[in-house]
Each structure stands twice: as structure tokens, then as C-alpha cells.
Amino acid sequence: MADALTGKVARRLLPFLMLCYFFAYLDRVNVGFAAMTMNRDLGLSATAYGLGAGLFFLGYVAFEVPSNLILERVGARLWIARIMVTWSLVSASTAFVTGEWSFYLVRVLLGLAEAGFFPGIILYLTYWFPARQRAGIVGTFMMAVPLSAAIGSPLSGLVMSLTDGWHGLAGWQWLYLLEAAPSLLLGLATLFVLTDRPENASWLTADERADLIARMAEDHRSRPHRTAHLGGALLDPRVLGLGLVYFGLSTGLYAIGLWLPQIVSAFGFTTTATGFVTAVPYLVSAAGMLAWTRHSDRTGERTRHVAVPTVAAGFALLAASQVGTPLLTIVALSAAALGVFAALPTFWTLPTRLLTGSAAAGGIALINALGSVGGFAGPALMGWIRDATGRFDHALAAVAALLILAGLSVLRLGRDTAPDAARTTQAGEA
């Protein structure tokens, strides 16, 4: 009964949430492709581009905690719809920036508009799925990111090549306009597809609703060392430590995501070819992260499943900074992306082990906000070092060091209090 019910809930919620996150991530990082011609058209230096790309996270961090608290109060259905509609409109407006300062402004506004989407979904999943299954569930949801990049990379390259000059607009302008439209439609659909809580799920039978509510209540009661109050969560050193770990992961994620097209293009590939080559690291990551998170769920171990791939990603990025051939660079970058994406879903099981209630809403948002500073630091650091040295290798080495430090820091936060699988076996069999 439990497995069948979990499957029914997953089939109802996960495909739609993945589709939403697919376009959210695409709207966030398509600036990396646009930059191949946008920077020249607007006169942006590598430093200016890196700063602008990272400024997304200034607005994102500023509104992260309030956004998640609002979601907890008004419900995911309404608030996720609001987020998606506003970010799609702001993303589309990037097509009309005219220079450095308007680019900066739109990126900050995009961060404000999207703030709360990802941590809101992480919180939302805790309403529906018990802890022992959560790494696999979050991993399935987060597959939308590498799939977005894998599919979106060649798509973005083709859009820019085929639409350049159409109706007087450059290819990068059409890229923003066309890729924002699905987010707008999905935002409106959210009002009809999502259900706030199991208590409201008319698509479950009365017995299924009662069973799910009871299971989730038991799951919450069985979690040791959980903080329930917002103030306690915001001052919990474990929460702050997890925020710093996520800072390192985000630095690696967005340094790769926002600069990979330009790194590949620098080897002499055309815009279309760059799109297909850039897809390779993400295709590798999509398969690897799902297998890794399922292994974490089977063993119930979390900490090492975050630390090992994070450190491995750092060393892979360090290798990418040292090799000079296109093939070896793509192999090393693929390994780095695989490590980051393998670590991320399991990482998000750690704060949900510690927090519940309003503390979960605020604490998860705080961790995401602290970590998202890495989304600013990674692209900005890459751009500054690229302009200062004329090379990408030193920039990649700097990001690699942050990833290695983040992986080692996970181990310093302490081992799991007990394996999730073992702790919840009886509840799952009931």
C-alpha cells in the first residue's frame, strides 16, 4: 500500500514540478548562450558579464526567506504560480536591455521574481514524501536541471542561429523571448495542477488521504534533533554550516553553467555546434545523479553521499584547468558536472532532517540564500580572473578549491544520527 501510494503521488506531482524547474533553470542560465553574441552587441567585458550573470542571486537572496515563509502561509499552488508568471515576464524583458546597467538591473529583478521557487519545492516535497525516500524524490525532481541544460543547450544554439536578424532582432533577443513563454503558461497551469497538502488531494481516495496523512505525521514525529521554531533554525550553527557547503556547490554549478558555452566556443566551435557539445556534461550528469541518489536511499547514508562527489567534482574541475585539448577538457568538465549534480539532491535531505514547521520554511530558504551567494561569486570570479589573465584555467582552479573545501566541510558537520532507511523501516512496513 505504501509503495503504491507513493508511486501515485509521485506520478501526479513530479512530472509537472520537473517541467516547471526545467524552464526555470533554462530561463536562469540561457544568458550563458546569449552572451556569445550579446556581449559583443552590448559592449560587455568578461567582468561585466560575469557580474551581471551573478547579480541574479542578489535579488534571489534578498527575497528568499520571505518568499518561503509566504509559501508556507498561502500555499504552494498560489505562490509557485506567482513566481513563475513574474519570472517569465522579467526573463523575456532581458531581450530589450541596451547596455551594462540595464543588464544588471534585469538580472537583479529576475532574481527577485524567482526567489523561493526551488526551496519552496523542497519544502513542498516534505509534505508528501517521507524522509527515507526523499533523496530519490529530490534527485528525480532535480534531474530537470541537467536535462534542461542538455536539451536547452542545442536548442538555444539553434534558436540563436535560425532567428538572428528576424524582424530586426538579434538571435540572443529571440532566445529570451521564446524561452520565457513556456514558463508563463506553466505558471498559469500551476493554479489547476498543484495541490497544497495531502488533506486537499481530491485525486486520492479517502483511505489514501488518511494513510498518507498518518504516514507523514509519523515521519515528522520520528525525526530526532529537529528544530521547529524559525528563530532557532536561523541561529542553528548546523544550518549556517550547510549554507556554506551549499555556497561551494552553487559556485561550481553556476561557474560551469554560465561559462561552459563560452569555454567550448573558445575552442573554435560554431554557435550550433557549441550547443550540442555543451549538452554532453549534462547528459552524463542526468544519468549519474539518479543512480547516486537511489543508492543513498537504499543505504540510508547521506553525509558521504554529499562529500565524495563534491570533492571529486573539485578535482575534476582542477583537471579541466590543466588539460589543453577540447576532448580532455570536455571529459573533465563532464566529470565535474556529474559530481556537483550527484551531490545536490542528497544535500537537500540534510536540512529536512533537522527542521520542521516554520523552521523548515525559513531554514531551507536561509541555506539556499547563503548558498546562492555562490551563484553570484562563481560567475563573477570567473569573469574577473578571465579579464585579468586572459585565460579560463586559473578561474576554474579557483572554483575547484571551493568545491573541495565544501566537500570536506560536509564531513565536519558530523555523521548522520542514524541511517534513514533503518530508522523508518517499521513505519514503512506498517
Coordinates of C-alpha atoms in Angstrom, one line a residue:
M1 CA 0.0 0.0 0.0
A2 CA 2.8 2.4 1.0
D3 CA 4.8 1.9 -2.2
A4 CA 1.7 2.1 -4.4
L5 CA 0.6 5.3 -2.7
T6 CA 4.0 6.9 -3.0
G7 CA 4.1 6.0 -6.7
K8 CA 0.6 7.5 -7.2
V9 CA 1.7 10.8 -5.5
A10 CA 5.0 10.9 -7.4
R11 CA 3.2 10.4 -10.8
R12 CA 0.8 13.2 -10.0
L13 CA 3.3 15.8 -8.8
L14 CA 6.8 15.1 -10.1
P15 CA 6.4 15.3 -13.9
F16 CA 4.8 18.7 -13.6
L17 CA 7.3 20.0 -11.0
M18 CA 10.2 18.8 -13.2
L19 CA 8.7 20.6 -16.2
C20 CA 8.5 23.8 -14.2
Y21 CA 12.0 23.5 -12.9
F22 CA 13.2 22.6 -16.4
F23 CA 12.1 26.0 -17.7
A24 CA 13.1 27.9 -14.5
Y25 CA 16.7 26.7 -14.9
L26 CA 16.6 27.4 -18.7
D27 CA 15.5 31.0 -18.1
R28 CA 18.2 31.4 -15.4
V29 CA 21.2 30.2 -17.5
N30 CA 20.3 30.9 -21.1
V31 CA 22.3 34.1 -20.5
G32 CA 25.3 31.9 -21.0
F33 CA 24.4 31.2 -24.6
A34 CA 23.1 34.7 -25.2
A35 CA 26.5 36.0 -24.1
M36 CA 28.3 34.6 -27.1
T37 CA 26.8 37.4 -29.2
M38 CA 25.1 39.6 -26.7
N39 CA 28.3 40.7 -25.0
R40 CA 29.7 41.9 -28.4
D41 CA 26.4 43.7 -29.3
L42 CA 26.2 45.4 -25.9
G43 CA 29.9 46.0 -25.4
L44 CA 30.1 43.9 -22.2
S45 CA 33.5 42.8 -21.0
A46 CA 34.0 39.4 -19.3
T47 CA 34.0 41.1 -15.9
A48 CA 30.8 42.9 -16.7
Y49 CA 29.1 39.8 -18.0
G50 CA 30.2 37.7 -15.0
L51 CA 29.0 40.4 -12.6
G52 CA 25.6 40.7 -14.4
A53 CA 25.1 37.0 -14.6
G54 CA 25.8 36.7 -10.9
L55 CA 23.7 39.6 -9.9
F56 CA 20.7 37.4 -10.4
F57 CA 21.5 36.0 -7.0
L58 CA 21.5 39.4 -5.3
G59 CA 17.8 39.7 -5.8
Y60 CA 17.3 36.0 -5.2
V61 CA 19.0 36.0 -1.8
A62 CA 17.2 39.2 -0.7
F63 CA 13.7 37.7 -1.1
E64 CA 14.5 34.0 -0.4
V65 CA 13.4 33.7 3.2
P66 CA 10.4 36.0 3.0
S67 CA 9.2 34.1 -0.1
N68 CA 9.3 30.7 1.5
L69 CA 7.5 32.0 4.6
I70 CA 4.8 33.4 2.3
L71 CA 4.5 30.0 0.6
E72 CA 4.1 28.3 4.0
R73 CA 1.3 30.7 4.8
V74 CA -0.6 30.9 1.4
G75 CA 0.2 27.5 -0.1
A76 CA 2.4 26.3 -2.9
R77 CA -0.3 26.4 -5.6
L78 CA -0.8 30.1 -5.5
W79 CA 2.7 31.2 -4.6
I80 CA 4.5 29.0 -7.2
A81 CA 2.1 30.3 -9.8
R82 CA 3.0 33.9 -8.9
I83 CA 6.7 33.2 -9.0
M84 CA 6.6 31.5 -12.4
V85 CA 4.5 34.2 -14.1
T86 CA 6.6 37.1 -12.8
W87 CA 9.9 35.4 -13.7
S88 CA 8.8 34.6 -17.2
L89 CA 7.9 38.3 -17.8
V90 CA 11.2 39.6 -16.4
S91 CA 13.2 37.0 -18.3
A92 CA 11.5 38.0 -21.6
S93 CA 12.4 41.6 -20.9
T94 CA 16.1 40.8 -21.0
A95 CA 15.7 40.8 -24.8
F96 CA 15.5 44.6 -24.6
V97 CA 18.5 45.5 -22.4
T98 CA 20.7 48.1 -24.1
G99 CA 23.9 48.1 -22.1
E100 CA 25.7 47.2 -18.9
W101 CA 23.4 48.9 -16.4
S102 CA 20.1 47.7 -17.9
F103 CA 21.6 44.2 -18.0
Y104 CA 22.5 44.4 -14.3
L105 CA 19.0 45.7 -13.4
V106 CA 17.1 43.0 -15.2
R107 CA 19.3 40.3 -13.7
V108 CA 18.6 41.6 -10.2
L109 CA 14.8 41.7 -10.9
L110 CA 14.9 38.2 -12.3
G111 CA 16.4 37.0 -9.0
L112 CA 13.7 38.8 -7.1
A113 CA 11.0 37.3 -9.2
E114 CA 12.3 33.7 -9.0
A115 CA 13.2 33.8 -5.3
G116 CA 11.6 31.0 -3.3
F117 CA 10.9 28.7 -6.2
F118 CA 13.5 26.0 -5.5
P119 CA 13.4 26.0 -1.7
G120 CA 9.6 26.2 -1.9
I121 CA 9.5 23.0 -3.9
I122 CA 12.0 21.3 -1.5
L123 CA 9.6 22.3 1.4
Y124 CA 6.6 21.2 -0.6
L125 CA 8.0 17.7 -1.2
T126 CA 8.4 17.3 2.6
Y127 CA 4.5 17.5 2.8
W128 CA 4.1 14.5 0.5
F129 CA 7.2 12.1 0.8
P130 CA 8.8 10.6 3.9
A131 CA 12.5 11.1 4.7
R132 CA 13.6 7.7 3.7
Q133 CA 12.5 8.3 0.1
R134 CA 13.4 11.9 -0.2
A135 CA 16.9 11.7 -1.8
G136 CA 15.5 9.7 -4.7
I137 CA 12.4 12.0 -5.0
V138 CA 14.5 15.2 -4.9
G139 CA 17.0 13.6 -7.3
T140 CA 14.2 12.8 -9.7
F141 CA 12.9 16.4 -9.4
M142 CA 16.4 17.9 -9.8
M143 CA 17.1 15.8 -13.0
A144 CA 15.2 18.7 -14.6
V145 CA 18.4 20.8 -14.3
P146 CA 20.9 18.7 -16.3
L147 CA 18.0 17.7 -18.7
S148 CA 17.3 21.4 -19.1
A149 CA 20.9 22.2 -19.9
A150 CA 21.3 19.0 -22.1
I151 CA 18.2 19.8 -24.2
G152 CA 18.3 23.6 -23.8
S153 CA 21.9 23.9 -24.9
P154 CA 21.5 22.6 -28.5
L155 CA 18.0 24.2 -28.6
S156 CA 19.5 27.6 -27.6
G157 CA 22.2 27.3 -30.2
L158 CA 19.7 26.5 -32.9
V159 CA 17.3 29.4 -31.9
M160 CA 20.2 31.9 -32.0
S161 CA 21.4 30.7 -35.4
L162 CA 17.9 30.4 -37.0
T163 CA 16.3 33.6 -35.7
D164 CA 19.2 36.1 -35.9
G165 CA 18.0 39.2 -37.7
W166 CA 14.4 38.0 -37.8
H167 CA 12.1 41.1 -37.6
G168 CA 15.1 43.2 -36.8
L169 CA 16.0 41.4 -33.6
A170 CA 19.3 39.5 -32.8
G171 CA 19.3 35.8 -32.2
W172 CA 20.0 36.4 -28.5
Q173 CA 16.9 38.6 -28.2
W174 CA 14.7 35.9 -29.7
L175 CA 16.3 33.4 -27.3
Y176 CA 15.0 35.3 -24.3
L177 CA 11.5 35.9 -25.7
L178 CA 10.9 32.3 -26.9
E179 CA 12.3 30.5 -23.9
A180 CA 10.2 32.6 -21.5
A181 CA 6.9 31.7 -23.0
P182 CA 6.6 28.2 -21.6
S183 CA 7.2 29.4 -18.0
L184 CA 4.3 31.8 -18.3
L185 CA 2.0 29.1 -19.5
L186 CA 3.2 26.7 -16.8
G187 CA 2.7 29.3 -14.1
L188 CA -1.0 29.7 -15.1
A189 CA -1.3 25.9 -15.2
T190 CA 0.1 25.6 -11.7
L191 CA -3.2 27.0 -10.3
F192 CA -5.0 23.9 -11.7
V193 CA -2.4 21.2 -11.3
L194 CA -0.8 21.6 -7.8
T195 CA -2.5 20.6 -4.5
D196 CA -1.3 22.4 -1.4
R197 CA -1.4 19.5 1.1
P198 CA -2.4 15.8 1.3
E199 CA -5.6 16.9 3.1
N200 CA -6.7 18.7 0.0
A201 CA -5.9 15.9 -2.5
S202 CA -9.2 15.1 -4.2
W203 CA -7.3 12.9 -6.6
L204 CA -6.7 10.5 -3.7
T205 CA -9.3 8.2 -2.2
A206 CA -10.4 8.9 1.3
D207 CA -8.4 5.9 2.6
E208 CA -5.3 7.0 0.6
R209 CA -5.6 10.5 2.1
A210 CA -5.9 9.2 5.6
D211 CA -3.0 6.8 5.1
L212 CA -0.7 9.5 3.7
I213 CA -1.6 12.0 6.4
A214 CA -0.8 9.4 9.1
R215 CA 2.4 8.3 7.5
M216 CA 3.7 11.9 7.2
A217 CA 2.7 12.7 10.8
E218 CA 4.6 9.6 11.9
D219 CA 7.6 10.6 9.8
H220 CA 7.7 14.0 11.4
R221 CA 7.5 12.6 14.9
S222 CA 10.3 10.1 14.2
R223 CA 12.9 12.7 13.2
P224 CA 15.3 13.4 16.1
H225 CA 17.1 16.7 16.7
R226 CA 14.6 18.7 14.6
T227 CA 14.2 22.4 15.2
A228 CA 10.6 23.6 14.9
H229 CA 10.9 27.4 15.5
L230 CA 12.1 29.8 13.0
G231 CA 14.4 31.7 15.3
G232 CA 16.1 28.5 16.3
A233 CA 16.7 27.5 12.7
L234 CA 18.2 30.8 11.7
L235 CA 20.7 30.6 14.6
D236 CA 21.4 26.9 14.4
P237 CA 25.1 26.5 13.5
R238 CA 24.3 23.4 11.5
V239 CA 22.0 25.4 9.3
L240 CA 24.7 28.0 8.8
G241 CA 27.3 25.3 8.1
L242 CA 25.0 23.7 5.5
G243 CA 24.6 27.2 3.9
L244 CA 28.4 27.4 3.5
V245 CA 28.5 24.0 2.0
Y246 CA 25.8 24.9 -0.5
F247 CA 27.8 28.1 -1.3
G248 CA 30.6 25.9 -2.6
L249 CA 28.2 23.7 -4.6
S250 CA 26.5 26.7 -6.1
T251 CA 29.8 28.3 -7.0
G252 CA 30.7 25.2 -9.0
L253 CA 27.2 24.7 -10.5
Y254 CA 26.9 28.2 -11.9
A255 CA 30.6 28.7 -12.8
I256 CA 30.1 25.7 -15.1
G257 CA 26.5 26.5 -16.2
L258 CA 27.1 30.2 -17.0
W259 CA 30.5 29.9 -18.6
L260 CA 30.6 26.5 -20.3
P261 CA 29.2 27.8 -23.6
Q262 CA 32.0 30.4 -23.8
I263 CA 34.7 27.8 -22.8
V264 CA 33.5 25.5 -25.5
S265 CA 33.1 28.3 -28.1
A266 CA 36.7 29.4 -27.4
F267 CA 37.9 26.1 -29.0
G268 CA 36.5 27.3 -32.3
F269 CA 33.1 25.7 -32.4
T270 CA 30.2 27.4 -34.2
T271 CA 27.2 28.5 -32.2
T272 CA 25.1 25.5 -33.2
A273 CA 28.0 23.0 -32.5
T274 CA 28.6 24.7 -29.2
G275 CA 25.1 23.9 -28.2
F276 CA 25.5 20.2 -28.9
V277 CA 28.9 19.9 -27.3
T278 CA 27.7 21.7 -24.2
A279 CA 24.9 19.2 -23.8
V280 CA 27.4 16.3 -23.2
P281 CA 28.3 17.1 -19.5
Y282 CA 24.6 17.4 -18.6
L283 CA 23.6 14.1 -20.3
V284 CA 26.3 12.4 -18.2
S285 CA 25.0 14.1 -15.1
A286 CA 21.4 13.3 -15.6
A287 CA 22.0 9.5 -15.5
G288 CA 24.6 9.7 -12.7
M289 CA 22.7 11.8 -10.2
L290 CA 19.6 9.5 -10.4
A291 CA 21.7 6.4 -9.7
W292 CA 23.6 8.1 -6.9
T293 CA 20.6 9.3 -5.0
R294 CA 18.9 6.0 -5.3
H295 CA 22.0 4.4 -3.7
S296 CA 21.8 6.9 -0.9
D297 CA 18.2 6.0 -0.3
R298 CA 19.0 2.3 -0.3
T299 CA 21.8 2.6 2.3
G300 CA 20.2 5.5 4.3
E301 CA 23.6 7.2 4.3
R302 CA 23.6 10.9 3.5
T303 CA 26.8 12.7 4.5
R304 CA 29.4 10.8 2.5
H305 CA 27.0 10.7 -0.5
V306 CA 27.3 14.5 -0.5
A307 CA 31.0 14.8 0.4
V308 CA 32.5 12.3 -2.0
P309 CA 31.0 13.6 -5.3
T310 CA 31.7 17.2 -4.2
V311 CA 35.4 16.6 -3.6
A312 CA 35.5 14.6 -6.8
A313 CA 34.0 17.5 -8.7
G314 CA 36.6 19.8 -7.4
F315 CA 39.5 17.6 -8.6
A316 CA 37.8 17.1 -11.9
L317 CA 37.5 20.9 -12.4
L318 CA 41.1 21.2 -11.4
A319 CA 42.0 18.7 -14.1
A320 CA 39.9 20.7 -16.6
S321 CA 42.0 23.8 -15.8
Q322 CA 45.2 21.9 -16.7
V323 CA 44.4 20.0 -19.9
G324 CA 44.5 21.9 -23.1
T325 CA 42.7 19.8 -25.7
P326 CA 39.0 20.1 -26.4
L327 CA 38.3 16.4 -25.8
L328 CA 40.0 16.1 -22.4
T329 CA 38.5 19.4 -21.3
I330 CA 35.0 18.2 -22.1
V331 CA 35.7 14.9 -20.3
A332 CA 37.0 16.7 -17.2
L333 CA 34.1 19.2 -17.2
S334 CA 31.6 16.3 -17.6
A335 CA 33.1 14.6 -14.5
A336 CA 32.9 17.9 -12.6
A337 CA 29.3 18.5 -13.6
L338 CA 28.5 14.8 -12.6
G339 CA 30.0 15.3 -9.2
V340 CA 28.1 18.5 -8.5
F341 CA 24.7 17.2 -9.7
A342 CA 25.2 13.9 -7.8
A343 CA 25.8 15.8 -4.6
L344 CA 23.0 18.3 -4.8
P345 CA 19.8 16.2 -4.3
T346 CA 21.2 14.3 -1.4
F347 CA 22.5 17.5 0.1
W348 CA 18.8 18.7 0.4
T349 CA 17.9 15.7 2.6
L350 CA 20.3 17.1 5.3
P351 CA 18.3 20.3 6.2
T352 CA 15.0 18.5 6.1
R353 CA 16.4 16.1 8.7
L354 CA 17.0 19.0 11.0
L355 CA 13.9 21.2 10.6
T356 CA 10.1 21.2 10.6
G357 CA 7.3 23.6 10.6
S358 CA 8.1 27.3 10.1
A359 CA 11.7 26.4 10.9
A360 CA 11.8 24.3 7.7
A361 CA 10.4 27.1 5.6
G362 CA 12.8 29.7 6.9
G363 CA 15.8 27.4 7.4
I364 CA 15.7 25.8 4.0
A365 CA 15.3 29.3 2.4
L366 CA 18.3 30.6 4.5
I367 CA 20.5 27.7 3.4
N368 CA 19.5 28.3 -0.2
A369 CA 20.1 32.0 0.2
L370 CA 23.5 31.6 1.7
G371 CA 24.4 29.1 -0.9
S372 CA 23.1 31.2 -3.7
V373 CA 25.7 33.8 -2.9
G374 CA 27.9 31.2 -4.6
G375 CA 25.8 31.6 -7.7
F376 CA 27.0 35.3 -7.7
A377 CA 30.6 34.5 -6.7
G378 CA 31.2 31.8 -9.3
P379 CA 30.3 33.7 -12.4
A380 CA 31.8 37.0 -11.1
L381 CA 35.0 35.3 -10.1
M382 CA 35.3 33.6 -13.4
G383 CA 34.8 36.8 -15.3
W384 CA 37.2 38.8 -13.2
I385 CA 40.0 36.2 -13.5
R386 CA 39.3 35.8 -17.2
D387 CA 39.8 39.5 -17.8
A388 CA 42.8 39.7 -15.5
T389 CA 44.7 36.7 -17.0
G390 CA 43.1 36.2 -20.4
R391 CA 42.6 32.6 -19.6
F392 CA 40.0 30.2 -18.1
D393 CA 42.3 27.8 -16.4
H394 CA 43.1 29.9 -13.3
A395 CA 39.4 30.7 -12.9
L396 CA 38.5 27.0 -13.0
A397 CA 41.2 26.2 -10.4
A398 CA 39.8 28.8 -8.0
V399 CA 36.3 27.3 -8.2
A400 CA 37.8 23.8 -7.8
A401 CA 39.3 24.8 -4.5
L402 CA 35.9 26.0 -3.2
L403 CA 34.3 22.7 -4.2
I404 CA 37.0 20.6 -2.4
L405 CA 36.6 22.8 0.7
A406 CA 32.8 22.4 0.6
G407 CA 33.1 18.6 0.3
L408 CA 35.4 18.4 3.3
S409 CA 33.1 20.7 5.3
V410 CA 30.2 18.3 5.0
L411 CA 32.2 15.7 6.9
R412 CA 32.9 18.3 9.6
L413 CA 29.2 18.8 10.2
G414 CA 29.0 15.3 11.6
R415 CA 27.7 11.9 10.6
D416 CA 24.0 11.1 10.3
T417 CA 22.4 10.4 13.7
A418 CA 21.1 7.1 12.2
P419 CA 20.5 5.8 8.7
D420 CA 17.2 6.9 7.3
A421 CA 16.4 3.5 5.9
A422 CA 16.9 1.8 9.2
R423 CA 15.1 4.4 11.2
T424 CA 11.9 4.3 9.2
T425 CA 11.7 0.6 8.3
Q426 CA 8.9 -0.1 10.8
A427 CA 6.9 3.0 9.7
G428 CA 7.2 1.9 6.1
E429 CA 6.0 -1.6 6.9
A430 CA 3.1 -0.6 9.0

